[in-house]
Amino acid sequence: MSTTGRVGVDVGGTFTDAVVVCGERFGVGKVPTTADQSVGVLAAIAEALRHAGCQASDIGQFAHSTTTATNALLEGAVARTALVTTAGFGDLLQLRRQNRASLYRLGTHHPPPVVRDSDVIEVNERMGPSGVLLPLSDDEVARVVAAVANLDVEAVAVAFLFSFANPEHELRVAAALREALPHLRISVSAEVSPTVREYERFSTTAVDAALAPILGRYLEALTGRARAEGLPEPTIMQSNGGRLYLAEAASHAVWTVLSGPAAGVIGAAALAEQSGVADALTLDMGGTSADVAIISSGRVQRRQETTIGGHAVSLPVLDITAVSAGGGSVAWIDPGGALRVGPRSAGARPGPAAYGLGGDEPTLTDANVVLGRLPPQLGDIVLDVSRARDVVGRLGAGMQLTVEACAEAMLAIGVAQMARALRLVSVERGTDPRGLTLVAFGGAGPLHAAQVADQLAMSRVLVPAAAGGLAALGLVLAGQRRDLVQSVLLLAEADVALADAAKALGTRAEAQLPGASRRWAADCRYVGQRHELTTPWAQAPGVTGLGDAFRALHRERFGGGADDRPIEVVSIRVVAERPGHPPPIVAQEAVDLGPGPQCLALPGSTVWVPKGWSGRRDAVGGIWLEREG
Amino acid sequence: MSGLDAIGLQVIGGALRGVAEEMLAALVRSASSPNITERRDASSAVFDPSGTMIAQASAIPVHLGALPDAVSAVLGAGIAAEETWILNDPFAGGTHLPDITLVTLVAGAVGSLAIVATRAHHADVGGMRPGSMPADSRELLQEGLVIPPTRLAIGDEVDAGIVGIILANSRTPAERRGDLGAQLAAHRLAAKTLRELAERVGEVQVAAAGAAFIEYGERRVRAAIAALPDGIARARDVLEGDGTTDAEIEIAVTITVAGDQLTVDFGGCSAQVAGNLNCPIAVTRSAVLFAVQVALDPDLPASGGTLRAVTVIAPEGSVVNALPGAAVVGGNVETSSRLVDVLLQAFGQLTPMPACGQGTMNNLTIGGVGPAGPFTYYETIGGGQGGGPDGPGPSGVHVAMSNTMNTPIEMLEMAYPIRVQAYRLRPRSGGDGAAPGGLGVERRLTVLVPAEASIITERRRHGPPGSSGGAPGRPGRNLLNGVELPAKWSGRLAAGDEIAIFTPGGGGYGEADV
């Protein structure tokens, strides 16, 4: 039993959290996040091991979520990267989808592409929907390789039109680059994301290339430190909620861009299930923003593409929406005389006035301090009640409100805004929040959850045990998962070709995760439509059934009668999964915690039970808030 | 009113605003046509029972000011509680025919609770050309089916006869049925949410919150107007021919700031034209509201409060307030762009504003019969935004009343017998300046089968003006096999013909360093 222990480490903006599960033993560690994240990671592990009473040698699995790739992208601090692309289309990363960055602020620019203008090399070649339109000559390949060699870049993105269907030209150029310039990271669009729609595919490929050297260096440093401590090689959380082996992560940097938020939601889903919740809206609220996701029938909802830092990423990810509302959201009075909260945040530095770190603007955290809903100390920070009263009182004076009334007003407005955002997220995804449980975590989630639920006419809130370090726990529990996609553009009646494509994709999935369970789906649409519906394909890779499944799904989603229009299959998808671990059961006696108003202090977070609500703890440590009557 | 009452009303007002957002989300999610699901050419709003707008949600500025006219038209026609009405008549509450508006009067337990409305661009409502955006229309009836304000449903009982007439007049009836169904579903969701809100907080409180939200919007816009210096500013420009002649069409505006009141007067604009560049008053008002938001306060809540502080004067029978029956399809896309240009130039005399953007949507339609059957491809193409006090203008974007996305090249070539030869920025097309204008775009494509094309563009003679010493952006160009075409053109293409559209660059801002 010496190496069955597991450790999970999540790096957040302020803190790095670790969780160790080792047989019956359990330990957590929390340290400040360091500039080289690997330093804090090892320190958090050491603390968690100490609390669990375990050794590094007991650990057989090390799972990690990192914000290295995300931060590099958000800050534009990516590796210098070349783009090699079809002649006539070198500006696609700038042209994007032509909609502007801001509807009414006309001077606003989209974030600059990850590739500089001068690092774009156009290639004389052209594929069309059904094959070669302009052949690629050997001389042209040689010219392109020489041109790339002349650039001072660390990485190259190779992305040609129609390569999702006809990748030969891309692969020839990539092979020549890999042979001639082995020190460069090469990302090829047909390998990174073989999906139709050129801007999204090119952007995904360029982001992958530009992050690869950054993530590679970080993972190398982390692995070295882990080895020195006697820990196993880390596995890395991907944006789709499954873990990835180190070498794969290093060569698929773009798969990790939502590593951190994914871990939290996976942890929340696991603990919610343990408390008997299958359908939920999750609210992960920290200092600067809140992440919202939907769990249906025990599964976290996913989407097929997303945008990160203004860059399109066409890969399956957990469907997590960031809302700009956090404990640090600043209250202010606008030119119409209305009290507003956010979107500006005081962040971690200077943070709320009560932190005493130089913040002098009233934040939601200050309002909670004024109303006595936070403990005297948060981690190392002793909360300064008089500073909080000062800044909230100053704001209230302008509206003839007492300091307490102003704090209540700030929370009412902050909560109303959060509720509006949550409702919109639900409606956009076809879900009615009323029947769901609100699962709240993060430092500030449990503090506001009951009031948010009130606004959404939801009657139950679950605050999972370990609500303050759920992402680290999620890492310990997460399984492995690969999402493969291939655009095919076949008619649904093209049985044989479809079955062949489905089988081929299934084989690739099996190679990546041997022995994993596999599920197929297909993005279908009626011929002439421009938008696809991802349709589960139960019979795949066998033939038939897909057309009927799509028609039924389309009717369910959009209504309408029988429709015998021909169906086009745009892409085939395979999900390969190896299950994770159930949460460690810390059985305890269920306890009635009584009616609000009251505060319940948990490790790493505080729960506010308002008047009209009551609390109880269930047998696995989850705190339930239920509306009375 | 005490501070706490105001906070309570603000929370309820926020919920009303949420209803508008939620309606639009539900509509976009469940519509059938890509024009709504992908390009989001739709909007929604909540009104008080008297027809004053409380809140609106929209991703497309051209919808901004148009819904209030639809609601007054329906109120005037006698809508009763729990009824849903439909219209698209540009001279009775609409803008152009593809934009179909639904209006529902929602009843509470006590009295009328609110009015909700949605507007969606339906991809085909009949008329002389597929897509109902004909470049060569000369009267409204050529542009499609005209629907005056008409009762569509009582409660959930939809009048199948009226739906049948609409479907029979569209080339894509299944899609129309789906999109109308999505609008109706959005209205049902809004009615349900509104009733629940009223049960929770009381109908009186909902009404009070609506009124407070409108007053708040009025305070916001008045504060922004009052921050401008009092005075009069004028600007003028031209449209480059209505499609029947090359004669330039005068567009002129005078804005007057007096304290916290703004008057926008379009006296001096040309009389309405024979072609389709005419605007119904709703489009003109939308352009004004867009310019006010850009110039005065980008976060202004879209409510009826704004129009209490902004007076719009547009002479009847002019190109900015055309008489019933006039062709209008180009007014919505092109004249509205020029109205924004002159408005922002006038505001620029009172407060720092960017130079002119491309000032056109570069509308291109190609239709014919391909190997897979008949096809219609419609696209609008981005260009340069003007440089401004915040820096250089963005490149290759829609600059004003539109913000729709492009059609991906791979999707286009798979769906239509068309090949894209190049899609790139147009070097050196932005006007010089301390902050140069953004770049225009080159989109070059070849048809693989014989086809018909129609082009509605502007800024082919005169580049978008610079500001504060900046140079104008380069004018756009339309080419057929390398030969220059006029700004507005319809004609036949042979297989292998190449159309190249070069869109204008933005104007420069401030004198360039030498």
Coordinates of C-alpha atoms in Angstrom, one line a residue, chain A residues 87-92 94-110 117 122 126-129 133 160-164 195-202 332 334-341 399-401 405-406 408-410 412-413 416-417 420-421 423-424 426-432 434 454-457 489 525 527-532 554 557-558 560-561 563 565 568 570, chain B residues 2-4 7 10-11 14-15 17-18 21-23 25-26 29-32 34-35 37-40 58-61 64 174-175 177-178 189 192-193 196 200 216 219-220 223 289-290 293-295 297-299 340 344 353-354 378-382 385-386 390-411 413-414 416 419-426 440-441:
Chain A
A87 CA -1.1 32.8 -49.7
G88 CA -3.8 35.5 -49.8
F89 CA -5.0 34.8 -46.2
G90 CA -2.0 35.9 -44.0
D91 CA -4.2 38.4 -42.1
L92 CA -6.8 36.0 -40.8
Q94 CA -6.2 40.0 -37.4
L95 CA -9.4 39.8 -39.4
R96 CA -11.0 37.3 -37.0
R97 CA -14.8 37.2 -37.6
Q98 CA -14.9 40.9 -38.4
N99 CA -17.1 41.9 -35.4
R100 CA -15.6 44.7 -33.4
A101 CA -14.3 44.5 -29.8
S102 CA -16.8 46.9 -28.3
L103 CA -20.2 48.0 -29.6
Y104 CA -20.0 51.6 -28.4
R105 CA -16.3 52.3 -27.5
L106 CA -15.2 52.6 -31.1
G107 CA -11.5 52.9 -30.3
T108 CA -11.3 49.5 -28.6
H109 CA -9.1 46.9 -30.2
H110 CA -9.2 43.2 -29.9
D117 CA 2.7 40.7 -38.6
E122 CA 2.5 33.0 -46.9
R126 CA -4.3 25.9 -52.0
M127 CA -6.6 23.1 -51.0
G128 CA -10.4 23.3 -51.7
P129 CA -13.3 21.4 -50.4
L133 CA -6.5 23.6 -56.2
F160 CA -3.7 26.1 -44.3
L161 CA -7.2 26.4 -45.7
F162 CA -9.2 23.2 -45.8
S163 CA -6.5 21.2 -44.0
F164 CA -9.1 19.6 -41.7
T195 CA -12.3 21.3 -37.6
V196 CA -13.9 23.4 -40.2
R197 CA -13.9 27.3 -39.9
E198 CA -10.5 28.7 -40.6
Y199 CA -10.2 31.5 -38.2
E200 CA -11.1 29.4 -35.1
R201 CA -8.7 26.6 -36.3
F202 CA -5.9 29.0 -37.1
W332 CA -19.6 53.3 -6.5
D334 CA -22.8 56.4 -11.2
P335 CA -23.7 59.7 -12.9
G336 CA -27.4 58.8 -12.7
G337 CA -27.1 58.6 -8.9
A338 CA -27.5 54.8 -8.7
L339 CA -25.4 52.6 -6.5
R340 CA -23.4 50.1 -8.5
V341 CA -21.1 47.2 -7.7
M399 CA -27.1 58.5 0.0
Q400 CA -28.2 59.3 3.5
L401 CA -27.7 55.7 4.5
A405 CA -27.8 50.1 5.6
C406 CA -25.2 51.0 3.0
E408 CA -26.9 45.9 3.1
A409 CA -27.6 47.9 -0.1
M410 CA -24.2 47.0 -1.6
A412 CA -28.4 43.5 -2.3
I413 CA -27.1 45.1 -5.6
A416 CA -29.0 41.0 -7.8
Q417 CA -26.3 41.4 -10.4
R420 CA -29.0 38.1 -13.3
A421 CA -25.8 36.7 -14.7
R423 CA -30.1 33.3 -14.8
L424 CA -28.7 34.4 -18.2
S426 CA -29.0 29.1 -17.5
V427 CA -31.4 30.4 -20.1
E428 CA -28.7 30.6 -22.8
R429 CA -28.2 26.8 -22.2
G430 CA -31.9 26.0 -22.1
T431 CA -32.0 25.3 -18.3
D432 CA -34.4 26.7 -15.7
R434 CA -35.5 26.8 -10.3
D454 CA -33.6 33.7 -3.3
Q455 CA -33.4 36.0 -6.4
L456 CA -33.4 32.9 -8.7
A457 CA -36.3 31.2 -6.8
L489 CA -18.6 17.0 -44.1
R525 CA -27.2 20.0 -39.4
V527 CA -28.1 20.9 -45.5
G528 CA -28.3 24.6 -45.9
Q529 CA -28.1 25.4 -42.2
R530 CA -25.0 27.0 -40.9
H531 CA -25.0 25.8 -37.3
E532 CA -24.6 22.2 -36.0
H554 CA -33.5 18.9 -33.5
R557 CA -34.5 21.7 -29.2
F558 CA -36.3 23.7 -31.9
G560 CA -41.4 21.7 -35.6
G561 CA -42.8 18.7 -37.4
D563 CA -38.4 17.1 -41.5
R565 CA -34.3 17.4 -45.5
E568 CA -25.0 16.8 -43.2
V570 CA -19.9 18.3 -40.2
Chain B
S2 CA -35.5 57.1 1.0
G3 CA -32.2 55.7 0.0
L4 CA -33.3 52.1 0.8
I7 CA -32.1 50.4 -3.7
Q10 CA -33.0 49.4 -8.4
V11 CA -32.9 45.7 -7.7
G14 CA -32.3 45.2 -12.7
A15 CA -34.7 42.2 -12.8
R17 CA -33.5 44.5 -17.5
G18 CA -32.8 40.8 -16.9
E21 CA -31.7 40.0 -21.8
E22 CA -33.3 36.6 -21.1
M23 CA -35.8 37.0 -23.9
A25 CA -31.0 34.7 -25.1
A26 CA -34.0 32.4 -25.4
R29 CA -30.9 29.9 -28.6
S30 CA -34.0 28.5 -30.2
A31 CA -34.2 30.2 -33.6
S32 CA -33.7 28.2 -36.7
P34 CA -28.1 31.3 -38.8
N35 CA -28.9 35.0 -39.2
T37 CA -28.4 32.1 -34.1
E38 CA -25.0 33.0 -35.5
R39 CA -25.1 36.7 -36.6
R40 CA -27.5 37.6 -33.7
S58 CA -29.4 44.0 -28.5
A59 CA -26.2 43.2 -30.2
I60 CA -27.0 45.2 -33.3
P61 CA -27.2 49.0 -32.9
L64 CA -31.6 50.4 -30.8
A174 CA -39.6 26.1 -42.6
E175 CA -37.0 28.5 -41.3
R177 CA -41.9 28.9 -38.8
G178 CA -38.9 28.1 -36.6
L189 CA -40.7 33.0 -21.0
K192 CA -43.8 34.0 -17.0
T193 CA -40.8 35.7 -15.4
E196 CA -43.4 35.7 -11.0
R200 CA -42.8 38.2 -5.3
Y216 CA -32.7 57.0 -14.0
R219 CA -30.8 61.4 -15.4
R220 CA -27.9 59.5 -16.9
A223 CA -25.9 64.4 -16.9
L289 CA -29.4 56.9 -30.3
F290 CA -26.3 55.0 -31.4
Q293 CA -24.3 56.4 -26.8
V294 CA -21.0 56.5 -28.5
A295 CA -20.4 60.2 -28.0
D297 CA -21.8 57.5 -22.5
P298 CA -21.1 54.0 -23.8
D299 CA -22.8 52.5 -20.8
V340 CA -23.8 58.2 -37.8
L344 CA -20.3 61.9 -34.8
M353 CA -14.5 62.0 -31.1
P354 CA -12.8 59.6 -33.5
Y378 CA -25.2 37.6 -48.7
E379 CA -22.3 39.2 -47.0
T380 CA -21.4 42.5 -45.4
I381 CA -17.7 43.3 -45.2
G382 CA -15.8 45.2 -42.5
Q385 CA -12.5 52.4 -38.1
G386 CA -11.4 56.0 -37.7
D390 CA -7.7 56.8 -27.8
G391 CA -5.3 55.8 -30.6
P392 CA -5.3 54.2 -34.1
G393 CA -8.6 52.9 -35.5
P394 CA -9.2 49.2 -35.5
S395 CA -8.9 47.4 -38.9
G396 CA -11.3 45.2 -40.8
V397 CA -14.4 45.6 -38.6
H398 CA -18.0 46.8 -38.9
V399 CA -17.8 50.4 -37.7
A400 CA -21.3 51.6 -36.7
M401 CA -24.8 50.3 -37.0
S402 CA -23.9 46.7 -37.8
N403 CA -21.7 44.3 -36.0
T404 CA -22.4 41.0 -37.7
M405 CA -19.8 38.3 -38.3
N406 CA -18.3 37.2 -41.6
T407 CA -19.0 33.9 -43.4
P408 CA -16.0 31.6 -42.9
I409 CA -14.2 30.9 -46.2
E410 CA -14.4 27.1 -45.7
M411 CA -18.1 27.3 -45.0
E413 CA -16.8 27.4 -50.4
M414 CA -18.5 24.2 -49.3
Y416 CA -21.8 27.8 -52.7
R419 CA -14.0 30.4 -54.6
V420 CA -12.3 33.0 -52.4
Q421 CA -9.1 34.1 -53.9
A422 CA -7.9 36.4 -51.2
Y423 CA -9.3 37.8 -47.9
R424 CA -6.8 40.2 -46.3
L425 CA -6.2 43.7 -45.0
R426 CA -5.7 46.4 -47.5
G440 CA -9.9 48.3 -45.1
V441 CA -10.3 44.8 -46.4

